[in-house]
Short mmCIF file of C-alpha atoms and ligand atoms in Angstrom, two decimals:
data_model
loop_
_atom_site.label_atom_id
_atom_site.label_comp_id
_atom_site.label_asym_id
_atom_site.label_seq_id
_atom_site.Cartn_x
_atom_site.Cartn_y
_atom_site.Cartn_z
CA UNK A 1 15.26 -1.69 26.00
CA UNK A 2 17.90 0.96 26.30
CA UNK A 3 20.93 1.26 23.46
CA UNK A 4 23.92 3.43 23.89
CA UNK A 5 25.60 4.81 21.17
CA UNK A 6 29.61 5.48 21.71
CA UNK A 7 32.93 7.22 19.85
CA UNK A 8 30.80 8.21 17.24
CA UNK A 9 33.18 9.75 14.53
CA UNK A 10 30.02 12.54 13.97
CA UNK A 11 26.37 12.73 15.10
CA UNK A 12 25.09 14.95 12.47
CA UNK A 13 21.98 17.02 12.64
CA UNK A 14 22.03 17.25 16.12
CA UNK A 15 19.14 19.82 17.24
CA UNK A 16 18.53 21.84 20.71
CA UNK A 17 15.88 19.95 23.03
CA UNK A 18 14.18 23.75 23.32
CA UNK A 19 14.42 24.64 19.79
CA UNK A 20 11.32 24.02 17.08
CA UNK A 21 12.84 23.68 13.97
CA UNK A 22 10.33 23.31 11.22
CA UNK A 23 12.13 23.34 8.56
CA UNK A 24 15.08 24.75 7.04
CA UNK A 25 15.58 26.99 4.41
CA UNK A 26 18.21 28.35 1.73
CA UNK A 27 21.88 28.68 2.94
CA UNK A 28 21.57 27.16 6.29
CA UNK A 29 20.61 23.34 4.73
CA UNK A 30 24.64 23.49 4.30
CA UNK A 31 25.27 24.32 7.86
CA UNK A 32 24.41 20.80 9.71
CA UNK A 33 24.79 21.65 13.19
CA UNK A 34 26.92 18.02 14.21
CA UNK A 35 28.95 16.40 17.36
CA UNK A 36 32.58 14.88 16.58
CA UNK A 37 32.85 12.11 19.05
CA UNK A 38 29.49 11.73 20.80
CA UNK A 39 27.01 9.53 22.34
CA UNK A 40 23.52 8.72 21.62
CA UNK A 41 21.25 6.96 23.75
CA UNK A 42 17.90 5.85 22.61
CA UNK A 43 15.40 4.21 24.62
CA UNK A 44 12.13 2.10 23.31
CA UNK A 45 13.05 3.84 19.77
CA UNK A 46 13.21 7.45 21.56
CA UNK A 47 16.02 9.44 21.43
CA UNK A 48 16.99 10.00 25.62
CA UNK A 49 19.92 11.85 25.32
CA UNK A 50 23.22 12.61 23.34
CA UNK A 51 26.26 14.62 23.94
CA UNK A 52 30.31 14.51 22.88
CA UNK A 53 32.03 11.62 24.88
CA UNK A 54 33.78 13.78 27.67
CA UNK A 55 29.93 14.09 28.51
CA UNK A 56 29.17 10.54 28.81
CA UNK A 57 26.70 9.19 31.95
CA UNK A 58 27.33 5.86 33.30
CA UNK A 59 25.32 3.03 31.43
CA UNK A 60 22.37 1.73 33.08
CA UNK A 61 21.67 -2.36 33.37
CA UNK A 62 20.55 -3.57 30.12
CA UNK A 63 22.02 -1.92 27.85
CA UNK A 64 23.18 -2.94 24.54
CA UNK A 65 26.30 -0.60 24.02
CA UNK A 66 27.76 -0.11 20.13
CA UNK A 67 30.81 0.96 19.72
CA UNK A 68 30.46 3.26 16.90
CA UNK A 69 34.53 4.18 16.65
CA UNK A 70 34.92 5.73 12.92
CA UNK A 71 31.72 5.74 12.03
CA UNK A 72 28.76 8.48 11.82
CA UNK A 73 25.11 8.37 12.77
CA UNK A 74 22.66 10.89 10.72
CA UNK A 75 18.74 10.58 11.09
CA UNK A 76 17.22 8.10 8.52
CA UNK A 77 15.81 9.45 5.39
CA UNK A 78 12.73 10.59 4.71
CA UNK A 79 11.21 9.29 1.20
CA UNK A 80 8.23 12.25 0.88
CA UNK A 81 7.00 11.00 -2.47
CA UNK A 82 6.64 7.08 -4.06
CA UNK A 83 4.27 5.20 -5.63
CA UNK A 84 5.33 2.08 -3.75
CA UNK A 85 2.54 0.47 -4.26
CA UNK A 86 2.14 -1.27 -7.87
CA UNK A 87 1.07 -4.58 -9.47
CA UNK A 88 4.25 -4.80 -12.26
CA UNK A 89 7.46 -3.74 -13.12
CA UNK A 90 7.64 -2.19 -16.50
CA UNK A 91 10.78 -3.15 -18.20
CA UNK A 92 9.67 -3.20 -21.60
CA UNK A 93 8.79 0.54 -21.97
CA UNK A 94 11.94 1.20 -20.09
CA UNK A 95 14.00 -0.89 -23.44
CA UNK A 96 11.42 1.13 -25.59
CA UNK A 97 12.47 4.63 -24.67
CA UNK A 98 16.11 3.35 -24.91
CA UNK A 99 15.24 3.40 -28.02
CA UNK A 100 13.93 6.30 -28.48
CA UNK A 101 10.57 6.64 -27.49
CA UNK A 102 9.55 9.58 -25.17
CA UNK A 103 7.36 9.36 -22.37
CA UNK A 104 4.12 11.34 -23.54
CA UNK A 105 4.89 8.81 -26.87
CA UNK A 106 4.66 5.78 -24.53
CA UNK A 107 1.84 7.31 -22.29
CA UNK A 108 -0.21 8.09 -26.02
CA UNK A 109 -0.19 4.44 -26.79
CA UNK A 110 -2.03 3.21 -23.67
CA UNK A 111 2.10 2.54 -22.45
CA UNK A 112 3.35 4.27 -18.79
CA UNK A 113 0.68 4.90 -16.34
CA UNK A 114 -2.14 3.03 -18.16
CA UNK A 115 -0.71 0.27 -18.73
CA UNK A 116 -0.12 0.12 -14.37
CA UNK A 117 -3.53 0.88 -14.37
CA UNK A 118 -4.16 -2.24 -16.50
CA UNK A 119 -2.27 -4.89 -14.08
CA UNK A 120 -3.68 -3.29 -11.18
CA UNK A 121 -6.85 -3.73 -12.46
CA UNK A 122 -6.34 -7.78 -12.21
CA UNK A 123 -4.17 -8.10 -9.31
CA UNK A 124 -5.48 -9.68 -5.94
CA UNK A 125 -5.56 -7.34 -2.65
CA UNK A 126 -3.13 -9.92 -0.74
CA UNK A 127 -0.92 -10.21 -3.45
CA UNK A 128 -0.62 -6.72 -4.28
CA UNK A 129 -0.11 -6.31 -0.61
CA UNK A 130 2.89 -9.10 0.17
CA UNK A 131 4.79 -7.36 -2.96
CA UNK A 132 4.37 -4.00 -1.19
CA UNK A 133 5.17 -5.02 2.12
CA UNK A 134 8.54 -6.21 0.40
CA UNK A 135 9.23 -3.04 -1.17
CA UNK A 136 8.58 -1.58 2.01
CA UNK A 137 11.10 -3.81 4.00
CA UNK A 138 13.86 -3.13 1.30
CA UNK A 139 13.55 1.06 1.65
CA UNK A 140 13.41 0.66 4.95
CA UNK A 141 16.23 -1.69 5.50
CA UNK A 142 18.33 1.09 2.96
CA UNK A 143 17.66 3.93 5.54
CA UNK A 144 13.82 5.17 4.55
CA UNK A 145 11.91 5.82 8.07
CA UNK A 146 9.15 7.29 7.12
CA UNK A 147 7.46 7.14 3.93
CA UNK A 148 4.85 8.66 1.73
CA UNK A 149 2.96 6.23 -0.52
CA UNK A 150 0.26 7.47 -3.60
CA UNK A 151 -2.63 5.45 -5.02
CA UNK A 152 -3.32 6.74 -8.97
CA UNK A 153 -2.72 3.34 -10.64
CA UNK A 154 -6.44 2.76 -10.06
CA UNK A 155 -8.07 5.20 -11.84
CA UNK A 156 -11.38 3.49 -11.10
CA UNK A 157 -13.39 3.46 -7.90
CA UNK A 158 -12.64 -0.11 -7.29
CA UNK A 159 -9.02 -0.13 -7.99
CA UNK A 160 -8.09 3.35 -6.62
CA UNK A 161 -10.19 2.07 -2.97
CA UNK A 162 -7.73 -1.50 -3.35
CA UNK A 163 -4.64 1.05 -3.73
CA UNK A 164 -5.52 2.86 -0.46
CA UNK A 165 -6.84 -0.10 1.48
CA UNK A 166 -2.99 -1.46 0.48
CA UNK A 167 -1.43 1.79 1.77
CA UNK A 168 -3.29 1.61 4.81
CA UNK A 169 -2.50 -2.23 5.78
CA UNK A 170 1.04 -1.13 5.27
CA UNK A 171 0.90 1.97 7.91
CA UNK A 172 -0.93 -0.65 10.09
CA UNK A 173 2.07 -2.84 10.09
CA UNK A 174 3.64 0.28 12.37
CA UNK A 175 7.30 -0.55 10.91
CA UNK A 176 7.30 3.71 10.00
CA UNK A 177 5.48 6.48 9.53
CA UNK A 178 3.21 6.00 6.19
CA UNK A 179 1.40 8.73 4.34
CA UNK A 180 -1.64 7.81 2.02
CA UNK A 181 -1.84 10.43 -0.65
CA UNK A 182 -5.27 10.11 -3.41
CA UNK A 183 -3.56 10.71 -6.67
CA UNK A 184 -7.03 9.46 -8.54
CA UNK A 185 -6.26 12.35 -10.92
CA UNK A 186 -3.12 10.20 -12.20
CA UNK A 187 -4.12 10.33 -15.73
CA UNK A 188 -7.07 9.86 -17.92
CA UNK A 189 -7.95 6.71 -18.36
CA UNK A 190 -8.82 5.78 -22.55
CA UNK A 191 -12.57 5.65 -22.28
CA UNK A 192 -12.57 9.14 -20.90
CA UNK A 193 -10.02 10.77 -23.11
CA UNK A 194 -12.33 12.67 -24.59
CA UNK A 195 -14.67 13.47 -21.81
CA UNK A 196 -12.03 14.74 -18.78
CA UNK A 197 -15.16 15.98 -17.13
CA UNK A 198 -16.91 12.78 -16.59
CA UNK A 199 -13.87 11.24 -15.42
CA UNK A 200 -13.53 14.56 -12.99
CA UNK A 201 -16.91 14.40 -11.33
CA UNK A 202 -16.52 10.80 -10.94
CA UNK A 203 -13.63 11.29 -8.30
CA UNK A 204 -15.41 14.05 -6.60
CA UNK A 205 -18.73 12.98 -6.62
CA UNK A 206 -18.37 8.99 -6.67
CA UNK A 207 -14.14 8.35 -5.09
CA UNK A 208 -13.71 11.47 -3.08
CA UNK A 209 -16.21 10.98 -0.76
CA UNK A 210 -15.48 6.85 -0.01
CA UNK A 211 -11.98 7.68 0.25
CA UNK A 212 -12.28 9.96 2.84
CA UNK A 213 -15.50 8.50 4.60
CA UNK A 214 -13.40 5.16 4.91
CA UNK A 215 -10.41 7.74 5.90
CA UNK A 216 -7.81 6.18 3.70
CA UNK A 217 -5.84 9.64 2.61
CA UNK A 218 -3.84 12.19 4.10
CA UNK A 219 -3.45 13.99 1.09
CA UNK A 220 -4.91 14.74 -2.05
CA UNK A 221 -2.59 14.89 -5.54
CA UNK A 222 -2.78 15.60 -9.56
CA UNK A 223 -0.70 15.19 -11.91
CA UNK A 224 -0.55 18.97 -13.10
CA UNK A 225 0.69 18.90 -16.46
CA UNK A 226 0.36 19.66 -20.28
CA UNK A 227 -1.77 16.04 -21.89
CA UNK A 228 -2.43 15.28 -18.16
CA UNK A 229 -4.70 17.32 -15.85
CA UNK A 230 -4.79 21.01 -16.88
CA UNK A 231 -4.42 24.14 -13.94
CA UNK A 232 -8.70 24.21 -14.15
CA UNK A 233 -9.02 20.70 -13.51
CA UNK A 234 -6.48 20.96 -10.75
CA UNK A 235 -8.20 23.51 -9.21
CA UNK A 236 -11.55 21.91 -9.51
CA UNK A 237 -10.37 18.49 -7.99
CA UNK A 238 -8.26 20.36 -4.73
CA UNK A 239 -11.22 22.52 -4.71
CA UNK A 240 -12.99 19.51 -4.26
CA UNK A 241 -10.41 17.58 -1.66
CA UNK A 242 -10.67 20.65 0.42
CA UNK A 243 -14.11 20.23 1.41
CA UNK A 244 -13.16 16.63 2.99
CA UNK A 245 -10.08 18.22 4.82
CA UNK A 246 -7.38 16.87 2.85
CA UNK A 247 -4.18 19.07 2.02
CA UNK A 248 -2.55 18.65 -1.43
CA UNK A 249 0.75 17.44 -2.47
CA UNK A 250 0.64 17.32 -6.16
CA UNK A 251 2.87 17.01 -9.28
CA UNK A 252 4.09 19.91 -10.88
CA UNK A 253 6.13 21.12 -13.56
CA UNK A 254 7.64 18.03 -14.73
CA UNK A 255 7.33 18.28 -18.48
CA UNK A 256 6.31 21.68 -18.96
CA UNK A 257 6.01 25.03 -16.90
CA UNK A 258 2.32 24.44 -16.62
CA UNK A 259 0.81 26.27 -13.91
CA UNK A 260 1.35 23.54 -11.92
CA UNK A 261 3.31 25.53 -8.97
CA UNK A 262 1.12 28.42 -8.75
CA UNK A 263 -1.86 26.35 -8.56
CA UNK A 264 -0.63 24.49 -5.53
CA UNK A 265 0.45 27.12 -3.39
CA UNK A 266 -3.04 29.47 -4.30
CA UNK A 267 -4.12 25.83 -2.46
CA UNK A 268 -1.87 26.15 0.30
CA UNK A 269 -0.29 22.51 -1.02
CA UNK A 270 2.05 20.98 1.60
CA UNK A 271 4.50 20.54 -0.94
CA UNK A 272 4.63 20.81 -4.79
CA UNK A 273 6.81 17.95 -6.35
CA UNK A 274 9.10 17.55 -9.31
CA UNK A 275 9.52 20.98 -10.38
CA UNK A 276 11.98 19.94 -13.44
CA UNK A 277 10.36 22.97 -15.90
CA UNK A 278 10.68 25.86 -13.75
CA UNK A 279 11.60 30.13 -14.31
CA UNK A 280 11.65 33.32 -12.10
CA UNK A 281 7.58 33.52 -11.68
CA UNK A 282 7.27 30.36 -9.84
CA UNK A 283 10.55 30.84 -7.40
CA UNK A 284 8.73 34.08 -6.77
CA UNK A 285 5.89 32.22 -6.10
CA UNK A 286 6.76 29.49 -3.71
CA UNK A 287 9.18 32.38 -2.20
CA UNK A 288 5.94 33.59 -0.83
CA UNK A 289 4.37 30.23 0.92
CA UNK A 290 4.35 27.68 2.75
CA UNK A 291 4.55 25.08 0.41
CA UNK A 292 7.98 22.93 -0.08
CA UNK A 293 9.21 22.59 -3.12
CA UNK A 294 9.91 18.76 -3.49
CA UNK A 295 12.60 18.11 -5.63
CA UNK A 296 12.73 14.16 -7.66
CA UNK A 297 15.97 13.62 -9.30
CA UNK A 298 15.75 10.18 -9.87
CA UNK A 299 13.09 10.69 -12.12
CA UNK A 300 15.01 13.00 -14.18
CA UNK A 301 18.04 10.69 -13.84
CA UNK A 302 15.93 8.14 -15.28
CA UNK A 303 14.03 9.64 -17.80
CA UNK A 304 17.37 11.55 -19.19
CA UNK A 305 15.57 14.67 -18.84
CA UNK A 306 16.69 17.89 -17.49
CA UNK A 307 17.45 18.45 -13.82
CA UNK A 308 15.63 20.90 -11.55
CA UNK A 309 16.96 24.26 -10.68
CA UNK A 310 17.92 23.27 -7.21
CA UNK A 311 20.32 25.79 -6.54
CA UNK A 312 18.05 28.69 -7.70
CA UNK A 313 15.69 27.53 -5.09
CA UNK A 314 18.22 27.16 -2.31
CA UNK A 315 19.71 30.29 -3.34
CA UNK A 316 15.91 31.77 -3.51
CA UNK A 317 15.94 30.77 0.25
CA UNK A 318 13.74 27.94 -0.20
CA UNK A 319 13.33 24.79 1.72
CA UNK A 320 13.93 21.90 -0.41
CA UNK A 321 13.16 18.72 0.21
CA UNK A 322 14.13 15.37 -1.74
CA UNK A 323 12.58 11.41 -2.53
CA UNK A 324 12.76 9.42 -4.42
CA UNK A 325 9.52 9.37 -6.65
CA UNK A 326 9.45 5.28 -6.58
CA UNK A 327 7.43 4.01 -9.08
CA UNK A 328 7.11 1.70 -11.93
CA UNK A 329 7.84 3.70 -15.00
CA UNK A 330 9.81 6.83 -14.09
CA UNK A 331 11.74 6.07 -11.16
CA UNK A 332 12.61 1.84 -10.21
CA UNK A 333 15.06 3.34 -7.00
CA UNK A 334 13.77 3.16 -4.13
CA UNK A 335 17.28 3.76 -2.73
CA UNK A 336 17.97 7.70 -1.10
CA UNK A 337 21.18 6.72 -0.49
CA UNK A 338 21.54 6.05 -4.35
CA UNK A 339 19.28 9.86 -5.00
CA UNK A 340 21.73 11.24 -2.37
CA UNK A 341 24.81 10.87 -4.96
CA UNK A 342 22.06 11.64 -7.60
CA UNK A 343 21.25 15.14 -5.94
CA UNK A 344 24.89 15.95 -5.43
CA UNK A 345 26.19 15.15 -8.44
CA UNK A 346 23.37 16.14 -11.29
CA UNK A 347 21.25 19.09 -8.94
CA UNK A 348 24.75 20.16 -8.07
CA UNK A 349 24.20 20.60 -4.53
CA UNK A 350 26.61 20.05 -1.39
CA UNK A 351 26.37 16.48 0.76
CA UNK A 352 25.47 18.59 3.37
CA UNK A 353 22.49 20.40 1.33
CA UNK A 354 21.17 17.00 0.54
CA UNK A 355 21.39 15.37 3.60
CA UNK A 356 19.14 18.65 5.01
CA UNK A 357 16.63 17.65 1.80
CA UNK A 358 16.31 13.93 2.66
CA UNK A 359 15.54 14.40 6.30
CA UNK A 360 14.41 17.28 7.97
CA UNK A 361 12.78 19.23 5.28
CA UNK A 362 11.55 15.63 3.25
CA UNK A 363 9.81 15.14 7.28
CA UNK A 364 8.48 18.70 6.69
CA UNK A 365 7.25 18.03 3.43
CA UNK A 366 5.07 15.17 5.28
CA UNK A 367 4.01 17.28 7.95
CA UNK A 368 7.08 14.92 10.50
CA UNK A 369 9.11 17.45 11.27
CA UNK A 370 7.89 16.99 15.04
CA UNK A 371 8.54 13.24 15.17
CA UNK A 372 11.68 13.01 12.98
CA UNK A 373 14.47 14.60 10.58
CA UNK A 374 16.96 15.46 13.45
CA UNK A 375 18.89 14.02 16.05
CA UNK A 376 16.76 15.36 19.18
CA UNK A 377 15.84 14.27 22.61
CA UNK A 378 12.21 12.97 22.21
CA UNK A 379 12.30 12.36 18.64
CA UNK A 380 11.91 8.89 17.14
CA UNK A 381 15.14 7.09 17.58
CA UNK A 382 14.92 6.25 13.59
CA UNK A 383 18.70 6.67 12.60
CA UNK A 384 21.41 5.33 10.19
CA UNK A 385 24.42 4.01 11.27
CA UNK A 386 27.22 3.94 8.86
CA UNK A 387 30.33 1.37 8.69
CA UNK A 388 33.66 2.96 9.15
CA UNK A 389 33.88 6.00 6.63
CA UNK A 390 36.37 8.81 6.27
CA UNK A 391 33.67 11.66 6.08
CA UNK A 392 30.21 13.02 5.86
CA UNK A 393 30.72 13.90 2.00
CA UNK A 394 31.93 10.37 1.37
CA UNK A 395 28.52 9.18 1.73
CA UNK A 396 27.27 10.51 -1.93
CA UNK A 397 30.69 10.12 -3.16
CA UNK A 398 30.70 6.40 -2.57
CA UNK A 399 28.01 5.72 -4.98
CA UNK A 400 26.45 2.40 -5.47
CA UNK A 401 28.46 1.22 -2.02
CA UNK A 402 26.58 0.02 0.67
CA UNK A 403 27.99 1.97 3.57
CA UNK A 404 25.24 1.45 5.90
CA UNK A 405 26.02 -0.87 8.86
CA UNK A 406 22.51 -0.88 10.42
CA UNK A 407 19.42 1.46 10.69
CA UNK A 408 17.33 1.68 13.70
CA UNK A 409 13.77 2.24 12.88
O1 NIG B 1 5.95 10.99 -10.61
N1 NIG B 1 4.64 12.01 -13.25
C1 NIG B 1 3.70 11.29 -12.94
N2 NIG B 1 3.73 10.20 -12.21
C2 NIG B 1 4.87 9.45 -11.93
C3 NIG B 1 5.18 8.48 -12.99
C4 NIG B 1 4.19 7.46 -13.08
C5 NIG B 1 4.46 6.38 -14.06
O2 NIG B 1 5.02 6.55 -15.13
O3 NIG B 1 4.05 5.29 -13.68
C6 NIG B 1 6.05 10.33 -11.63
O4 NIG B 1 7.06 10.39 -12.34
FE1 FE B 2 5.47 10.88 -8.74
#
């Protein structure tokens, strides 16, 4: 099945068929290379070909031609970092910090993660699983096309192995791309407050190796932070990940400027996320890696906490990548379009500078930069296609509109 794409107002991030763009850094995440009046053809969801329309090659039979006049197409979004899959909303604590509890308060009290914990603990596999493939079907059908999804509402060996074994029937469904990251490391749970290193050698002598021996993580992740998992239990627990080949992603500096940043890249992490809490010493840092600095405004949105230093970073020459941080307690939007206004108008950074975030360096950030994140012949043919707008930078503007006419996945 062939579909050509016509009188597109813009293609944006349109990339060379003999470049190898990996990922883009600082100043040039504002310059999106883009076509004004092109073409796209995609062919069983593979990008064949695009151009402007003086350029255009006759259709071939059976092909469903959309006439795009006025309207843009941009590659789909990228949601590097969610925790899609959960057992309950959590409404109450959300009324309870209105107000005026904080989150370490709520998380004290056996409130925010441990409480997910709790319902997960009951919940049925097939239940759990028809709720997430919902979830799913809703990012996706706002843009997401490819998607990273953590366990970490387990925190037992039972629970944490339902999590995965979740995550993985939902990258076997093959709608997009899906990421299983082990985030066992979460946060204590009660009966091992006061014994972290029982609770530590239980995921790398008892989880660790049934996780990876049943092969159900890409990743490994902790929750880096002051009252969570300290920079020596990190290090112990990647230490530990390491040995069964998987690459961190983990949570840093959200609350405090913990270590959290260093600790990942001296791991070579893939990408250290949040990054709310951060100075000079860490820039420096991640100035000097690999890793991509994931940046989740949502959470901050939701949490009315301060925003992350995005355009230190960008101006540091860093490639930063966006999601949405989907969860339960922190983060209910599973919407980029929605963090796209988010990032422009709280991280103060240009439409264009997000849109490079969510896609191409987000891809990066789950090691898709090959497959997806621009408009290139051979990539995956997952793309949005807007309704009739007036520019790229109305996209954030319009916030809360749904300006999306269809996304091909
Ligand atoms: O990324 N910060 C840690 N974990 C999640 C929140 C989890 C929760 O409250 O359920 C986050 O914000
Ligand atoms: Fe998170």
């Amino acid at each position: 099945m062939s579909t050509l794409i016509t009188n597109i107002r813009q293609l944006v991030w349109t990339e060379n068929e003999h470049s190898r763009l990996q990922r883009v850094p600082g100043k040039e995440m504002h310059t999106i290379p883009s076509l004004e009046n092109a073409w796209l053809r995609m062919e069983n969801g593979i990008i064949k070909g695009f151009g402007t329309m003086d350029s255009i090659q006759d259709t071939i039979h059976d092909t469903e031609v959309i006439n795009a006049k006025g309207k843009i197409v941009l590659p789909a979004w990228t949601d590097s970092h969610t925790h899609l899959v959960f057992a309950a909303t959590r409404e109450q604590e959300f009324v309870d910090k209105i107000k005026g509890l904080t989150y370490e308060e709520i998380s004290r009290r056996g409130g925010g993660i441990l409480n997910s914990a709790a319902k997960m603990q009951d919940i049925d596999e097939q239940e759990l699983f028809e709720m997430s493939v919902r979830r799913l079907e809703e990012a996706i059908s706002l843009g997401t096309a490819a998607i990273e999804i953590k366990s970490g509402y387990g925190l037992s060996t039972d629970s944490e192995l339902k999590m995965l074994r979740v995550i993985r029937r939902l990258k076997e469904l093959n709608k997009i791309p899906v990421k299983a990251s082990f985030l066992a490391a979460h946060s204590y749970p009660m009966e091992y407050r006061s014994n972290h290193d029982a609770y530590i050698r239980l995921i790398i002598d008892e989880m660790l190796p049934r996780v990876a021996g049943e092969g159900l993580a890409d990743y490994i992740d902790v929750f880096c932070e002051q009252g969570f998992f300290s920079v020596d239990e990190t290090d112990r627990i990647l230490q530990a990940g390491a040995k069964y080949g998987l690459k961190p992603k983990i949570h840093a500096n959200q609350l405090y400027r913990s270590g959290g940043v260093q600790i990942g890249v001296q791991h070579n992490a893939v990408s250290v996320d949040h990054l709310e809490s951060m100075g000079q010493e860490e820039i420096d840092c991640l100035a000097g890696s690999n890793t991509i600095p994931t940046l989740l405004p949502g959470a901050a949105f939701f949490l009315a906490m301060h925003y992350q230093p995005a355009r230190m970073l960008i101006d540091a020459n860093l490639p930063v990548a966006i999601a949405s941080d989907y969860n339960p307690g922190t983060c209910p939007c599973l919407n980029m379009n929605t963090i796209l206004s988010i990032s422009c108008t709280q991280l103060k950074i240009t439409p264009n500078e997000a849109i490079t975030a969510q896609t191409i360096n987000a891809a990066a950030a789950l090691e898709l930069q090959n497959e997806m994140g621009t408009i290139k012949v051979g990539k995956k043919a997952s793309l949005i296609l807007t309704k009739e707008v007036p520019s790229l930078d109305y996209l954030p503007y319009a916030l809360g509109s749904n300006w999306i006419e269809r996304v091909f996945i």
